[in-house]
Amino acid sequence: MLRIALPNKGRLSQEARELFTDAGLEIRAAGPRALTASLGGEFQALFVRAQDIPEFVADGAADAGVTGFDLIQESGRAVDMLADLEFGRCRLAIAAKEDSGVVALEDIGAGMRVATVFPRITRQFFAERGAEVEVVPVSGAAEIAPHIGIADVIVDLVSTGSTLRVNGLREIATVLESTSRLISTPAVRADAVRARALDELVGALSSVLAARGKRYVMANVPRSRLEEVKRVVPGLNGPTVIDIMNGGEHVAVHSVVNAATIYRTIADLKALGAEGILVTRIERLMP
């Protein structure tokens, strides 16, 4: 049974739980504060702080884990990144006070102080650019640092940028883009049974991610318009075309399409004479 380290609270925790449940790995815990849980009987979940997960995985306390790319990079630990799970999207950005005169990366000169919760990433970023800044590690609320004289600029996580604006800060540059990742320790691959279980986990989660943003469309279309219909619903490897019993000039077309443009797809099918159009959600998609 593989041990999977999952975030114990926050947005990453909620979205990780939803993904695992959608993949058929229901979290069965003894209570809301339980530190471990069964994942559908196939795996065991360990609930820990998101920032500790790279350490747990690298040290072998967990076989795999889910945490943010920013936290993986800050840890500096050697782990294998198996999949981008696509949630928890944010960026690590440099910001300065609106009235500071710092409007570009080039304005951050030698000796300037940079407050951040991500000192390792920040030092590396500025070192690669030859900027000799002083990194000031803080445990949180970096936005206040420029206002109380602790630092000239900050490096902090940004999602929409609203927090920066509310606190009178201007975003200067992006240090890195981050999403949640599924990681593991290379040692897992040394055991054939655990390696196979890990591959099955990756496949299960990836199939759910692949299905998000997709819809399954079925429609009866005129055989004479089939080539045009194929251009409207190309599918993964082309649409599935099925003869209809007593269908006459109509055939059934099944295809996977993008959910974001489903309204246009339906309109285009109707314009080509399609009938009985049915659209359904997809739970999993294995390309």
CSV table of C-alpha atoms in Angstrom, one decimal:
chain,number,residue,atom,x,y,z
A,1,MET,CA,0.0,0.0,0.0
A,2,LEU,CA,1.6,3.3,-1.1
A,3,ARG,CA,1.6,6.2,1.3
A,4,ILE,CA,0.5,9.5,-0.3
A,5,ALA,CA,1.2,12.8,1.5
A,6,LEU,CA,-1.7,15.2,1.0
A,7,PRO,CA,-2.0,18.8,2.2
A,8,ASN,CA,-3.9,18.9,5.6
A,9,LYS,CA,-5.7,22.3,5.1
A,10,GLY,CA,-6.3,25.1,2.7
A,11,ARG,CA,-7.2,25.3,-1.0
A,12,LEU,CA,-4.7,22.7,-2.0
A,13,SER,CA,-6.2,20.2,0.5
A,14,GLN,CA,-9.8,20.7,-0.7
A,15,GLU,CA,-8.9,20.4,-4.4
A,16,ALA,CA,-6.7,17.4,-3.9
A,17,ARG,CA,-9.5,15.6,-2.0
A,18,GLU,CA,-11.9,16.4,-4.8
A,19,LEU,CA,-9.5,15.1,-7.4
A,20,PHE,CA,-8.8,11.8,-5.6
A,21,THR,CA,-12.5,11.3,-5.0
A,22,ASP,CA,-13.3,11.9,-8.7
A,23,ALA,CA,-10.6,9.3,-9.5
A,24,GLY,CA,-12.4,6.7,-7.4
A,25,LEU,CA,-10.0,7.0,-4.5
A,26,GLU,CA,-12.4,8.0,-1.8
A,27,ILE,CA,-10.8,9.4,1.4
A,28,ARG,CA,-12.1,7.3,4.3
A,29,ALA,CA,-10.8,8.9,7.6
A,30,ALA,CA,-11.8,8.1,11.2
A,31,GLY,CA,-12.7,11.8,11.7
A,32,PRO,CA,-12.1,15.3,10.4
A,33,ARG,CA,-8.8,15.6,12.4
A,34,ALA,CA,-7.4,12.2,11.5
A,35,LEU,CA,-3.8,12.3,10.4
A,36,THR,CA,-4.2,9.3,8.1
A,37,ALA,CA,-6.9,7.8,5.9
A,38,SER,CA,-7.6,5.0,3.5
A,39,LEU,CA,-7.8,6.0,-0.2
A,40,GLY,CA,-10.3,3.5,-1.6
A,41,GLY,CA,-8.5,0.7,0.1
A,42,GLU,CA,-5.7,1.0,-2.5
A,43,PHE,CA,-3.5,3.7,-0.9
A,44,GLN,CA,-3.0,5.4,2.4
A,45,ALA,CA,-3.2,9.2,2.8
A,46,LEU,CA,-1.0,11.1,5.2
A,47,PHE,CA,-2.2,14.6,6.0
A,48,VAL,CA,0.6,17.0,6.6
A,49,ARG,CA,1.5,20.7,5.9
A,50,ALA,CA,1.9,21.4,2.2
A,51,GLN,CA,5.4,22.8,2.7
A,52,ASP,CA,6.5,19.7,4.5
A,53,ILE,CA,5.4,17.3,1.7
A,54,PRO,CA,8.7,17.5,-0.4
A,55,GLU,CA,10.6,16.6,2.7
A,56,PHE,CA,8.3,13.6,3.5
A,57,VAL,CA,8.6,12.3,0.0
A,58,ALA,CA,12.4,12.9,-0.4
A,59,ASP,CA,13.1,11.2,2.9
A,60,GLY,CA,10.9,8.2,2.1
A,61,ALA,CA,8.3,8.8,4.8
A,62,ALA,CA,5.8,9.0,1.9
A,63,ASP,CA,6.0,7.3,-1.4
A,64,ALA,CA,4.3,10.1,-3.2
A,65,GLY,CA,2.7,13.5,-2.5
A,66,VAL,CA,0.7,16.4,-3.7
A,67,THR,CA,1.9,19.9,-3.2
A,68,GLY,CA,2.7,23.2,-5.0
A,69,PHE,CA,5.5,23.6,-7.5
A,70,ASP,CA,6.6,26.7,-5.5
A,71,LEU,CA,7.0,24.6,-2.4
A,72,ILE,CA,8.9,21.9,-4.2
A,73,GLN,CA,11.4,24.4,-5.6
A,74,GLU,CA,11.8,26.1,-2.3
A,75,SER,CA,12.6,22.8,-0.5
A,76,GLY,CA,15.4,22.0,-2.9
A,77,ARG,CA,14.9,18.3,-2.4
A,78,ALA,CA,15.3,15.8,-5.2
A,79,VAL,CA,11.9,14.3,-6.2
A,80,ASP,CA,10.3,13.1,-9.4
A,81,MET,CA,7.5,15.2,-10.7
A,82,LEU,CA,5.0,12.7,-12.1
A,83,ALA,CA,2.0,15.0,-13.1
A,84,ASP,CA,0.8,18.6,-13.2
A,85,LEU,CA,-2.5,18.4,-11.4
A,86,GLU,CA,-3.4,21.9,-12.7
A,87,PHE,CA,-5.1,23.3,-9.6
A,88,GLY,CA,-3.7,25.8,-7.1
A,89,ARG,CA,-2.5,28.0,-10.0
A,90,CYS,CA,-0.6,31.0,-8.8
A,91,ARG,CA,2.7,32.8,-9.4
A,92,LEU,CA,5.6,34.0,-7.3
A,93,ALA,CA,6.0,37.6,-8.1
A,94,ILE,CA,8.2,40.6,-7.2
A,95,ALA,CA,6.3,43.7,-6.0
A,96,ALA,CA,7.1,47.1,-4.7
A,97,LYS,CA,5.3,50.1,-3.2
A,98,GLU,CA,3.4,52.2,-5.8
A,99,ASP,CA,5.4,55.3,-4.8
A,100,SER,CA,8.8,53.6,-4.5
A,101,GLY,CA,10.1,54.4,-8.0
A,102,VAL,CA,10.7,50.7,-8.6
A,103,VAL,CA,8.8,49.9,-11.8
A,104,ALA,CA,11.0,47.3,-13.4
A,105,LEU,CA,13.4,44.5,-12.5
A,106,GLU,CA,16.3,46.7,-13.5
A,107,ASP,CA,15.4,49.2,-10.7
A,108,ILE,CA,16.2,46.6,-8.0
A,109,GLY,CA,19.9,47.4,-7.3
A,110,ALA,CA,22.7,46.2,-5.0
A,111,GLY,CA,22.0,46.3,-1.3
A,112,MET,CA,18.2,46.5,-1.7
A,113,ARG,CA,16.3,44.4,0.8
A,114,VAL,CA,13.8,41.7,-0.4
A,115,ALA,CA,11.3,40.2,2.1
A,116,THR,CA,9.9,36.8,1.2
A,117,VAL,CA,8.6,33.5,2.5
A,118,PHE,CA,10.7,31.9,-0.3
A,119,PRO,CA,14.3,32.8,0.5
A,120,ARG,CA,15.9,30.0,-1.4
A,121,ILE,CA,14.1,30.7,-4.7
A,122,THR,CA,14.6,34.4,-4.2
A,123,ARG,CA,18.3,34.2,-3.7
A,124,GLN,CA,18.7,32.0,-6.7
A,125,PHE,CA,16.6,34.3,-8.9
A,126,PHE,CA,18.6,37.4,-8.1
A,127,ALA,CA,21.9,35.6,-8.1
A,128,GLU,CA,21.3,34.4,-11.6
A,129,ARG,CA,20.8,38.0,-12.7
A,130,GLY,CA,23.9,39.3,-10.8
A,131,ALA,CA,21.8,41.4,-8.4
A,132,GLU,CA,23.4,41.5,-5.0
A,133,VAL,CA,20.3,42.0,-2.9
A,134,GLU,CA,19.7,41.3,0.8
A,135,VAL,CA,17.1,38.6,1.3
A,136,VAL,CA,15.0,39.1,4.4
A,137,PRO,CA,13.1,35.8,5.3
A,138,VAL,CA,9.7,36.4,6.8
A,139,SER,CA,7.1,33.8,8.0
A,140,GLY,CA,4.1,35.5,6.4
A,141,ALA,CA,2.3,38.7,5.5
A,142,ALA,CA,5.2,39.9,3.3
A,143,GLU,CA,3.0,42.7,2.0
A,144,ILE,CA,3.5,44.8,5.1
A,145,ALA,CA,7.3,44.7,4.9
A,146,PRO,CA,7.8,47.7,2.5
A,147,HIS,CA,5.4,49.8,4.6
A,148,ILE,CA,7.3,49.4,7.8
A,149,GLY,CA,10.8,49.6,6.5
A,150,ILE,CA,11.8,46.0,6.7
A,151,ALA,CA,12.4,45.7,3.0
A,152,ASP,CA,12.3,47.6,-0.3
A,153,VAL,CA,10.5,45.0,-2.3
A,154,ILE,CA,8.8,41.6,-1.7
A,155,VAL,CA,8.6,38.3,-3.4
A,156,ASP,CA,5.3,36.7,-2.7
A,157,LEU,CA,2.6,34.4,-4.1
A,158,VAL,CA,0.0,36.1,-6.2
A,159,SER,CA,-3.2,34.7,-7.6
A,160,THR,CA,-5.3,37.6,-8.9
A,161,GLY,CA,-3.1,40.5,-7.6
A,162,SER,CA,-5.9,42.0,-5.6
A,163,THR,CA,-4.0,41.7,-2.3
A,164,LEU,CA,-1.1,43.6,-3.7
A,165,ARG,CA,-3.3,46.4,-5.0
A,166,VAL,CA,-5.2,46.7,-1.7
A,167,ASN,CA,-1.9,47.1,0.1
A,168,GLY,CA,-0.5,49.7,-2.3
A,169,LEU,CA,1.9,47.4,-4.1
A,170,ARG,CA,2.8,47.2,-7.8
A,171,GLU,CA,3.7,43.9,-9.4
A,172,ILE,CA,7.1,44.1,-11.0
A,173,ALA,CA,8.1,40.7,-12.4
A,174,THR,CA,7.2,37.0,-12.2
A,175,VAL,CA,9.8,34.7,-10.6
A,176,LEU,CA,8.0,31.4,-11.4
A,177,GLU,CA,4.5,30.0,-12.2
A,178,SER,CA,3.1,27.4,-9.9
A,179,THR,CA,0.5,24.7,-9.9
A,180,SER,CA,0.0,21.6,-7.8
A,181,ARG,CA,2.1,18.6,-8.7
A,182,LEU,CA,2.1,14.9,-8.0
A,183,ILE,CA,5.6,13.9,-6.8
A,184,SER,CA,7.4,10.7,-5.7
A,185,THR,CA,10.7,9.5,-4.5
A,186,PRO,CA,12.9,7.7,-7.1
A,187,ALA,CA,13.2,4.8,-4.7
A,188,VAL,CA,9.6,3.7,-5.5
A,189,ARG,CA,10.7,2.6,-9.0
A,190,ALA,CA,13.1,0.1,-7.5
A,191,ASP,CA,10.1,-2.0,-6.4
A,192,ALA,CA,8.1,-3.4,-9.3
A,193,VAL,CA,4.9,-3.7,-7.2
A,194,ARG,CA,5.1,-0.2,-5.9
A,195,ALA,CA,6.1,1.2,-9.3
A,196,ARG,CA,3.0,-0.4,-10.9
A,197,ALA,CA,0.8,1.0,-8.2
A,198,LEU,CA,2.3,4.4,-8.7
A,199,ASP,CA,1.7,4.2,-12.4
A,200,GLU,CA,-1.9,3.3,-11.8
A,201,LEU,CA,-2.3,6.3,-9.5
A,202,VAL,CA,-0.9,8.6,-12.1
A,203,GLY,CA,-3.2,7.1,-14.7
A,204,ALA,CA,-6.3,7.5,-12.5
A,205,LEU,CA,-5.6,11.1,-11.7
A,206,SER,CA,-4.6,12.0,-15.2
A,207,SER,CA,-7.8,10.5,-16.6
A,208,VAL,CA,-9.9,12.8,-14.5
A,209,LEU,CA,-7.9,15.8,-15.5
A,210,ALA,CA,-8.1,14.9,-19.1
A,211,ALA,CA,-11.9,14.7,-18.9
A,212,ARG,CA,-12.3,18.2,-17.3
A,213,GLY,CA,-13.3,20.8,-19.8
A,214,LYS,CA,-14.5,18.1,-22.2
A,215,ARG,CA,-18.0,16.9,-23.2
A,216,TYR,CA,-19.3,13.9,-25.1
A,217,VAL,CA,-21.6,14.8,-28.0
A,218,MET,CA,-23.9,12.4,-29.8
A,219,ALA,CA,-26.1,13.4,-32.8
A,220,ASN,CA,-27.9,12.0,-35.8
A,221,VAL,CA,-26.5,13.8,-38.9
A,222,PRO,CA,-27.3,13.6,-42.6
A,223,ARG,CA,-24.9,11.1,-44.3
A,224,SER,CA,-24.5,13.6,-47.1
A,225,ARG,CA,-23.0,16.2,-44.7
A,226,LEU,CA,-20.7,13.8,-43.0
A,227,GLU,CA,-17.4,15.4,-44.2
A,228,GLU,CA,-18.6,18.8,-42.9
A,229,VAL,CA,-19.7,17.3,-39.6
A,230,LYS,CA,-16.3,15.8,-39.1
A,231,ARG,CA,-14.8,19.2,-39.3
A,232,VAL,CA,-17.2,20.4,-36.6
A,233,VAL,CA,-16.6,17.5,-34.2
A,234,PRO,CA,-13.1,16.1,-35.0
A,235,GLY,CA,-12.9,14.2,-31.7
A,236,LEU,CA,-9.6,12.7,-30.4
A,237,ASN,CA,-8.8,10.6,-33.4
A,238,GLY,CA,-11.9,11.5,-35.5
A,239,PRO,CA,-15.6,11.1,-34.6
A,240,THR,CA,-17.2,7.7,-34.2
A,241,VAL,CA,-19.7,7.2,-37.0
A,242,ILE,CA,-22.4,4.5,-36.6
A,243,ASP,CA,-25.2,3.4,-38.9
A,244,ILE,CA,-28.7,3.8,-37.5
A,245,MET,CA,-31.2,1.0,-37.8
A,246,ASN,CA,-33.9,2.4,-40.2
A,247,GLY,CA,-32.0,5.6,-40.1
A,248,GLY,CA,-32.3,6.2,-43.8
A,249,GLU,CA,-30.1,9.1,-44.7
A,250,HIS,CA,-28.9,9.7,-41.1
A,251,VAL,CA,-26.0,8.2,-39.2
A,252,ALA,CA,-25.0,8.6,-35.6
A,253,VAL,CA,-21.9,10.6,-34.8
A,254,HIS,CA,-20.2,10.4,-31.3
A,255,SER,CA,-17.3,12.7,-30.4
A,256,VAL,CA,-15.4,14.4,-27.6
A,257,VAL,CA,-15.4,18.2,-27.8
A,258,ASN,CA,-14.3,21.1,-25.7
A,259,ALA,CA,-16.8,22.3,-23.1
A,260,ALA,CA,-15.8,25.9,-23.6
A,261,THR,CA,-17.2,26.0,-27.1
A,262,ILE,CA,-20.0,23.5,-26.8
A,263,TYR,CA,-22.6,26.2,-27.7
A,264,ARG,CA,-20.9,26.8,-31.0
A,265,THR,CA,-20.5,23.1,-31.7
A,266,ILE,CA,-24.3,22.6,-31.2
A,267,ALA,CA,-25.1,25.6,-33.4
A,268,ASP,CA,-22.9,24.3,-36.2
A,269,LEU,CA,-24.3,20.8,-36.0
A,270,LYS,CA,-27.9,22.1,-36.2
A,271,ALA,CA,-26.9,24.2,-39.2
A,272,LEU,CA,-25.8,21.0,-40.9
A,273,GLY,CA,-29.1,19.3,-40.2
A,274,ALA,CA,-28.2,17.3,-37.1
A,275,GLU,CA,-31.0,15.9,-35.0
A,276,GLY,CA,-31.3,14.4,-31.5
A,277,ILE,CA,-28.2,16.2,-30.2
A,278,LEU,CA,-27.2,14.9,-26.8
A,279,VAL,CA,-24.4,16.4,-24.6
A,280,THR,CA,-23.0,14.6,-21.5
A,281,ARG,CA,-20.2,15.1,-19.0
A,282,ILE,CA,-17.2,12.8,-19.0
A,283,GLU,CA,-15.9,11.4,-15.7
A,284,ARG,CA,-12.6,10.0,-17.1
A,285,LEU,CA,-10.8,10.2,-20.4
A,286,MET,CA,-7.9,7.9,-21.2
A,287,PRO,CA,-6.2,9.2,-24.4
